Short mmCIF file of C-alpha atoms in Angstrom, two decimals:
data_model
loop_
_atom_site.label_atom_id
_atom_site.label_comp_id
_atom_site.label_asym_id
_atom_site.label_seq_id
_atom_site.Cartn_x
_atom_site.Cartn_y
_atom_site.Cartn_z
CA MET W 27 132.27 124.70 54.22
CA LEU W 28 130.35 124.77 57.47
CA SER W 29 131.40 127.38 60.02
CA ARG W 30 128.80 126.39 62.62
CA LEU W 31 126.74 123.26 63.30
CA VAL W 32 124.03 122.92 65.95
CA LEU W 33 122.26 119.64 66.72
CA THR W 34 119.12 119.39 68.81
CA ASP W 35 117.80 115.96 69.82
CA VAL W 36 119.75 114.18 67.06
CA ARG W 37 120.42 110.54 67.96
CA ASN W 38 122.34 110.63 71.27
CA HIS W 39 122.97 114.40 71.18
CA ALA W 40 120.42 116.40 73.14
CA ALA W 41 122.24 119.64 72.34
CA LEU W 42 125.56 120.01 70.57
CA SER W 43 127.15 123.11 69.07
CA LEU W 44 130.31 122.94 66.96
CA ALA W 45 132.44 125.57 65.24
CA PRO W 46 134.39 123.65 62.57
CA GLY W 47 137.17 125.41 60.74
CA ALA W 48 138.57 125.00 57.25
CA GLY W 49 140.49 121.85 56.39
CA PHE W 50 140.36 118.82 58.65
CA VAL W 51 137.65 118.41 61.27
CA VAL W 52 138.50 115.38 63.41
CA LEU W 53 136.02 113.84 65.83
CA THR W 54 137.46 111.39 68.34
CA GLY W 55 135.93 109.37 71.14
CA ALA W 56 134.99 105.91 72.29
CA ASN W 57 132.63 103.71 70.35
CA GLY W 58 129.08 104.92 70.94
CA ALA W 59 130.12 108.50 71.69
CA GLY W 60 128.11 109.80 68.71
CA LYS W 61 130.84 110.56 66.17
CA THR W 62 129.00 109.01 63.24
CA ASN W 63 125.82 110.72 64.43
CA VAL W 64 127.48 114.08 63.81
CA LEU W 65 128.50 113.03 60.30
CA GLU W 66 124.95 111.84 59.66
CA ALA W 67 123.63 115.25 60.71
CA VAL W 68 125.93 116.97 58.19
CA SER W 69 124.84 114.51 55.49
CA LEU W 70 121.21 115.48 56.10
CA LEU W 71 122.07 119.02 55.02
CA ALA W 72 121.95 117.63 51.48
CA PRO W 73 119.03 116.10 49.56
CA GLY W 74 118.22 112.50 50.40
CA ARG W 75 118.11 110.36 53.52
CA GLY W 76 121.67 110.85 54.73
CA LEU W 77 124.56 108.47 55.11
CA ARG W 78 122.56 105.87 57.06
CA ARG W 79 119.37 106.19 54.96
CA SER W 80 117.41 105.98 58.20
CA ALA W 81 113.78 106.87 58.75
CA LEU W 82 113.39 110.37 60.21
CA THR W 83 111.89 108.92 63.37
CA GLU W 84 115.15 107.02 63.96
CA VAL W 85 117.23 110.21 63.72
CA ALA W 86 115.28 111.85 66.56
CA ARG W 87 116.68 111.20 70.05
CA SER W 88 114.93 108.15 71.49
CA ASP W 89 114.20 109.79 74.85
CA GLY W 90 113.61 113.25 73.38
CA PRO W 91 110.39 115.12 72.57
CA GLY W 92 109.93 113.36 69.23
CA GLY W 93 111.39 115.77 66.68
CA PHE W 94 114.93 116.86 65.91
CA GLY W 95 116.76 119.85 64.47
CA ILE W 96 119.99 120.37 62.49
CA ALA W 97 121.13 123.93 61.83
CA ALA W 98 124.26 125.10 60.04
CA THR W 99 125.88 128.32 58.95
CA LEU W 100 128.05 128.20 55.85
CA GLU W 101 131.20 130.24 55.35
CA ASP W 102 129.32 132.70 53.13
CA GLY W 103 126.74 133.35 55.86
CA VAL W 104 123.94 131.23 54.35
CA THR W 105 121.99 129.29 56.96
CA LEU W 106 120.60 125.81 56.40
CA GLY W 107 118.22 123.92 58.62
CA THR W 108 116.40 120.62 58.56
CA GLY W 109 114.55 118.39 60.98
CA THR W 110 111.11 117.32 62.09
CA LEU W 111 108.45 118.53 64.50
CA ALA W 112 107.20 116.36 67.36
CA ALA W 113 103.67 116.71 65.97
CA ALA W 114 104.79 115.38 62.56
CA PRO W 115 107.88 113.18 63.16
CA GLU W 116 107.84 111.65 59.66
CA ARG W 117 107.66 114.95 57.74
CA ARG W 118 110.96 116.62 56.97
CA VAL W 119 111.18 120.40 57.17
CA VAL W 120 113.93 122.21 55.26
CA ARG W 121 114.85 125.90 55.47
CA VAL W 122 117.41 128.02 53.66
CA ASN W 123 118.04 131.44 55.23
CA GLY W 124 114.93 130.86 57.33
CA ALA W 125 112.57 130.28 54.38
CA ALA W 126 110.87 126.92 53.81
CA THR W 127 112.15 125.17 50.69
CA PRO W 128 112.16 121.70 49.07
CA ALA W 129 115.01 119.44 50.16
CA THR W 130 116.34 119.43 46.59
CA ALA W 131 117.28 123.11 47.02
CA LEU W 132 119.98 122.12 49.52
CA ALA W 133 122.15 120.87 46.65
CA GLU W 134 122.44 124.43 45.37
CA ARG W 135 124.09 125.51 48.63
CA LEU W 136 126.20 122.61 49.81
CA ALA W 137 127.76 119.54 48.19
CA VAL W 138 128.33 116.65 50.59
CA LEU W 139 129.92 113.26 49.92
CA TRP W 140 130.64 110.48 52.37
CA LEU W 141 132.35 107.17 52.93
CA THR W 142 131.28 104.86 55.75
CA PRO W 143 132.28 101.29 56.70
CA ALA W 144 128.85 100.11 55.48
CA MET W 145 129.79 101.26 51.98
CA ASP W 146 132.55 98.64 51.79
CA ARG W 147 129.85 96.41 50.24
CA LEU W 148 128.90 98.95 47.56
CA PHE W 149 130.31 96.93 44.66
CA THR W 150 128.63 93.66 45.69
CA GLU W 151 125.20 94.91 46.76
CA ALA W 152 122.22 95.69 44.51
CA ALA W 153 122.58 98.33 41.79
CA GLY W 154 120.40 100.82 43.69
CA GLY W 155 123.21 101.60 46.11
CA ARG W 156 125.62 102.36 43.28
CA ARG W 157 123.05 104.58 41.56
CA ARG W 158 122.59 106.58 44.75
CA PHE W 159 126.37 106.88 45.08
CA LEU W 160 126.64 108.10 41.49
CA ASP W 161 123.79 110.56 42.04
CA ARG W 162 125.65 112.00 45.02
CA LEU W 163 128.73 112.46 42.83
CA THR W 164 126.62 114.08 40.13
CA LEU W 165 124.91 116.47 42.57
CA ALA W 166 128.23 118.05 43.44
CA LEU W 167 128.71 118.98 39.78
CA GLU W 168 125.08 119.61 38.77
CA PRO W 169 122.79 120.69 41.65
CA GLY W 170 119.70 120.51 39.42
CA HIS W 171 120.18 116.74 39.30
CA ALA W 172 118.31 116.42 42.61
CA ARG W 173 115.20 118.06 41.18
CA ASP W 174 115.22 115.87 38.06
CA GLY W 175 115.64 112.76 40.18
CA ALA W 176 112.82 113.66 42.56
CA ARG W 177 110.38 114.51 39.77
CA TYR W 178 111.24 111.40 37.77
CA GLU W 179 110.69 109.16 40.81
CA ALA W 180 107.41 110.88 41.72
CA ALA W 181 106.01 110.50 38.17
CA MET W 182 107.12 106.87 38.05
CA ARG W 183 105.38 106.07 41.35
CA ASP W 184 102.16 107.64 40.05
CA ARG W 185 102.42 105.72 36.78
CA ASN W 186 103.04 102.44 38.61
CA ARG W 187 99.98 103.01 40.81
CA LEU W 188 97.84 103.84 37.80
CA LEU W 189 98.97 100.70 35.97
CA ALA W 190 98.35 98.58 39.07
CA ARG W 191 94.73 99.78 39.23
CA GLY W 192 94.13 98.46 35.75
CA ALA W 193 92.19 101.54 34.62
CA LEU W 194 94.53 102.60 31.83
CA ASP W 195 93.57 106.22 31.25
CA PRO W 196 95.72 106.97 28.15
CA ASP W 197 95.78 110.74 28.65
CA TRP W 198 96.83 110.50 32.29
CA LEU W 199 99.46 107.88 31.47
CA ALA W 200 100.79 109.98 28.59
CA ALA W 201 101.14 113.02 30.88
CA LEU W 202 103.04 111.01 33.50
CA GLU W 203 105.23 109.40 30.85
CA ALA W 204 106.03 112.80 29.36
CA GLN W 205 107.19 113.98 32.78
CA MET W 206 109.25 110.81 33.28
CA ALA W 207 110.76 111.22 29.81
CA GLN W 208 111.74 114.86 30.37
CA HIS W 209 113.36 114.35 33.75
CA GLY W 210 114.62 110.83 33.03
CA ALA W 211 116.57 111.94 29.98
CA ALA W 212 118.08 114.82 31.97
CA LEU W 213 118.90 112.43 34.82
CA ASP W 214 120.69 110.01 32.52
CA ALA W 215 122.57 112.76 30.66
CA ALA W 216 123.87 114.29 33.90
CA ARG W 217 125.02 110.91 35.18
CA ARG W 218 126.85 110.20 31.92
CA ARG W 219 128.57 113.59 31.95
CA THR W 220 129.77 112.90 35.49
CA VAL W 221 130.95 109.40 34.65
CA ALA W 222 132.84 110.62 31.58
CA ALA W 223 134.58 113.42 33.45
CA LEU W 224 135.39 111.29 36.48
CA ASP W 225 136.63 108.35 34.41
CA ALA W 226 139.00 110.71 32.61
CA ALA W 227 140.23 112.01 35.97
CA LEU W 228 140.75 108.46 37.22
CA ALA W 229 142.65 107.53 34.08
CA ALA W 230 145.05 110.40 34.75
CA GLN W 231 145.90 109.21 38.25
CA PRO W 232 149.52 108.01 38.68
CA PRO W 233 150.26 104.26 38.92
CA GLY W 234 151.33 104.59 42.55
CA ASP W 235 147.96 105.95 43.65
CA ILE W 236 145.79 104.35 46.38
CA ALA W 237 144.10 102.20 43.73
CA ARG W 238 143.53 102.54 40.01
CA ALA W 239 139.87 102.45 39.03
CA ARG W 240 137.88 103.01 35.85
CA ILE W 241 134.12 103.55 35.77
CA ALA W 242 131.28 103.29 33.27
CA LEU W 243 127.50 103.64 33.32
CA GLU W 244 125.57 100.62 32.09
CA GLY W 245 121.89 100.51 31.17
CA TRP W 246 119.28 102.58 29.38
CA SER W 247 120.36 105.72 27.55
CA GLY W 248 118.55 108.03 25.15
CA ASP W 249 116.61 111.24 24.72
CA ALA W 250 113.18 112.18 26.05
CA GLY W 251 111.40 111.02 22.90
CA THR W 252 113.02 107.59 23.03
CA LEU W 253 112.08 107.12 26.68
CA ALA W 254 108.51 108.32 26.19
CA GLU W 255 108.00 105.80 23.37
CA ALA W 256 109.55 102.97 25.40
CA LEU W 257 107.20 103.74 28.29
CA ARG W 258 104.17 103.87 26.02
CA GLN W 259 105.08 100.57 24.36
CA GLY W 260 105.80 98.96 27.74
CA ARG W 261 102.54 99.69 29.53
CA ALA W 262 101.14 96.17 29.40
CA ARG W 263 104.50 94.64 30.33
CA ASP W 264 105.00 97.06 33.21
CA ALA W 265 101.45 96.48 34.47
CA ALA W 266 102.12 92.72 34.56
CA ALA W 267 105.50 93.21 36.27
CA GLY W 268 104.17 95.72 38.80
CA ARG W 269 107.00 98.13 38.08
CA THR W 270 108.55 100.20 35.30
CA LEU W 271 111.15 98.18 33.40
CA SER W 272 112.64 100.86 31.15
CA GLY W 273 114.47 104.02 32.15
CA PRO W 274 117.50 105.43 33.98
CA HIS W 275 116.31 103.94 37.29
CA ARG W 276 117.60 100.60 35.93
CA GLY W 277 121.16 101.81 35.29
CA ASP W 278 124.26 100.60 37.10
CA LEU W 279 127.68 102.06 37.86
CA ILE W 280 130.35 99.61 36.71
CA VAL W 281 133.76 99.85 38.40
CA THR W 282 136.90 98.06 37.22
CA HIS W 283 140.09 97.40 39.19
CA VAL W 284 142.65 98.48 36.57
CA ASP W 285 145.75 96.76 37.96
CA LYS W 286 143.94 93.43 38.35
CA ALA W 287 141.89 93.88 35.13
CA ARG W 288 138.72 92.62 36.79
CA PRO W 289 135.41 93.93 38.12
CA ALA W 290 135.55 95.64 41.51
CA ALA W 291 132.93 93.20 42.79
CA THR W 292 135.46 90.34 42.54
CA ALA W 293 138.26 92.24 44.30
CA SER W 294 139.18 91.67 47.94
CA THR W 295 137.47 93.70 50.65
CA GLY W 296 140.58 95.83 51.12
CA GLU W 297 140.90 96.41 47.39
CA GLN W 298 137.23 97.42 47.12
CA LYS W 299 137.68 99.94 49.92
CA ALA W 300 140.77 101.37 48.20
CA LEU W 301 138.91 101.63 44.87
CA LEU W 302 136.02 103.45 46.53
CA LEU W 303 138.40 105.85 48.25
CA ALA W 304 140.22 106.48 44.96
CA ILE W 305 136.92 107.39 43.27
CA VAL W 306 135.91 109.78 46.05
CA LEU W 307 139.29 111.52 46.07
CA ALA W 308 139.38 111.91 42.29
CA HIS W 309 135.82 113.24 42.35
CA ALA W 310 136.57 115.80 45.06
CA GLU W 311 139.56 117.03 43.05
CA LEU W 312 137.40 117.17 39.91
CA VAL W 313 134.71 119.24 41.65
CA ALA W 314 137.34 121.60 43.05
CA ALA W 315 138.76 122.11 39.56
CA ILE W 316 135.38 122.62 37.87
CA ALA W 317 133.32 124.38 40.52
CA GLY W 318 136.13 126.14 42.36
CA ARG W 319 135.22 124.47 45.65
CA ALA W 320 135.46 120.89 46.83
CA PRO W 321 132.50 119.08 48.37
CA VAL W 322 132.39 118.63 52.13
CA LEU W 323 133.80 115.14 52.71
CA LEU W 324 132.58 112.91 55.55
CA LEU W 325 134.96 109.99 56.14
CA ASP W 326 133.84 107.65 58.90
CA GLU W 327 136.64 105.52 60.41
CA VAL W 328 138.68 105.97 57.23
CA ALA W 329 142.05 105.72 59.00
CA ALA W 330 141.30 102.72 61.21
CA HIS W 331 142.65 100.00 58.91
CA LEU W 332 145.49 101.88 57.21
CA ASP W 333 149.14 101.56 58.21
CA PRO W 334 150.96 104.79 59.21
CA ALA W 335 152.54 105.31 55.77
CA ARG W 336 149.20 104.97 53.96
CA ARG W 337 147.50 107.26 56.50
CA THR W 338 150.15 109.92 55.91
CA ALA W 339 149.72 109.61 52.14
CA LEU W 340 145.92 109.82 52.47
CA PHE W 341 146.03 112.94 54.64
CA ALA W 342 148.42 114.62 52.21
CA ARG W 343 145.98 113.90 49.38
CA LEU W 344 143.03 115.20 51.41
CA SER W 345 144.75 118.35 52.67
CA PRO W 346 143.93 120.64 49.70
CA LEU W 347 140.35 119.38 49.37
CA GLY W 348 138.51 121.82 51.59
CA GLN W 349 136.58 120.74 54.67
CA VAL W 350 137.11 117.06 55.49
CA TRP W 351 135.34 115.53 58.49
CA MET W 352 136.89 112.33 59.88
CA THR W 353 136.17 110.11 62.86
CA GLY W 354 138.36 107.80 64.90
CA THR W 355 138.58 106.29 68.36
CA GLU W 356 142.06 107.72 69.03
CA ARG W 357 143.74 111.01 68.20
CA ALA W 358 146.96 109.09 67.53
CA LEU W 359 145.45 107.83 64.26
CA PHE W 360 145.70 111.40 62.96
CA ALA W 361 149.22 112.20 64.19
CA ALA W 362 150.34 113.05 60.65
CA ILE W 363 147.93 115.98 60.50
CA ASP W 364 149.49 119.30 61.49
CA THR W 365 146.39 121.50 61.72
CA ALA W 366 142.79 120.51 62.36
CA THR W 367 139.67 121.33 64.32
CA TRP W 368 139.86 118.70 67.06
CA ILE W 369 136.54 117.66 68.62
CA GLY W 370 136.41 115.15 71.45
CA LEU W 371 133.09 113.45 72.15
#
């Protein structure tokens, strides 16, 4: 968990220092007070673009010097930092214990998972959003997943550029495809291990749970040799399409509403939100059981549309799951919580 968080020129926060404790961390305040901005800052202490997927220049305070900084101390004393410099506002800097490091290294120190109102459309939007969600789940169980994902994407971009130029250097292409095959097979295998373990955990949930979901991974699967051959055979096709058409980047997370026996995409908005919450809770419990520590959970406005009984049940389920950050406009929404770090903004 985080024991200290310091924001400098992040969104609307010129300078903010917080000392969150274990368990619930509840941020309350009016709309526009910057509650979600704090959650976004925590999410940027993990690989990726954070819960809003914003450009780095948008994270920096609009009337600030141009850069921003996020610093955190973990309960074991490890320090994490990320941000940008005013002279290079689009280049992310990451430090662990003061030493510069790739962003993928953050996954080895901190697992972060989030739910935001924007994610209510996860089951109906394009597959890319569901893949990113699944990758976040996988990172909490296998930190090396971030490195495989980054290297696969980098090699694929280079291959696509080479194909687009029309100068098909077979040796160069083969080298890029070998890298894609190595990391792509590892990427797919890690996703499938996560899906299998999480689906089993979901199947074990009681009938009276928030919602009953089952999950599966659809799309390409195979070993490095299979992927390398598919890429080699698909060069002409991919050059014509302007993109790579085979590989784990084409996969999709399929979610089923068990009680209604239908795809999550056809469920009501409220049902989809409940299914998503059920997946996140089951995953956090799975990580706690396997890794001995739950991921840091960031739940934006999660209590706003629940009745008091469902809020009480949700908080009871969240209570043993480590550090859980939640936002709301009123403290009364969290009346069922006995102990928390209360932060008014």
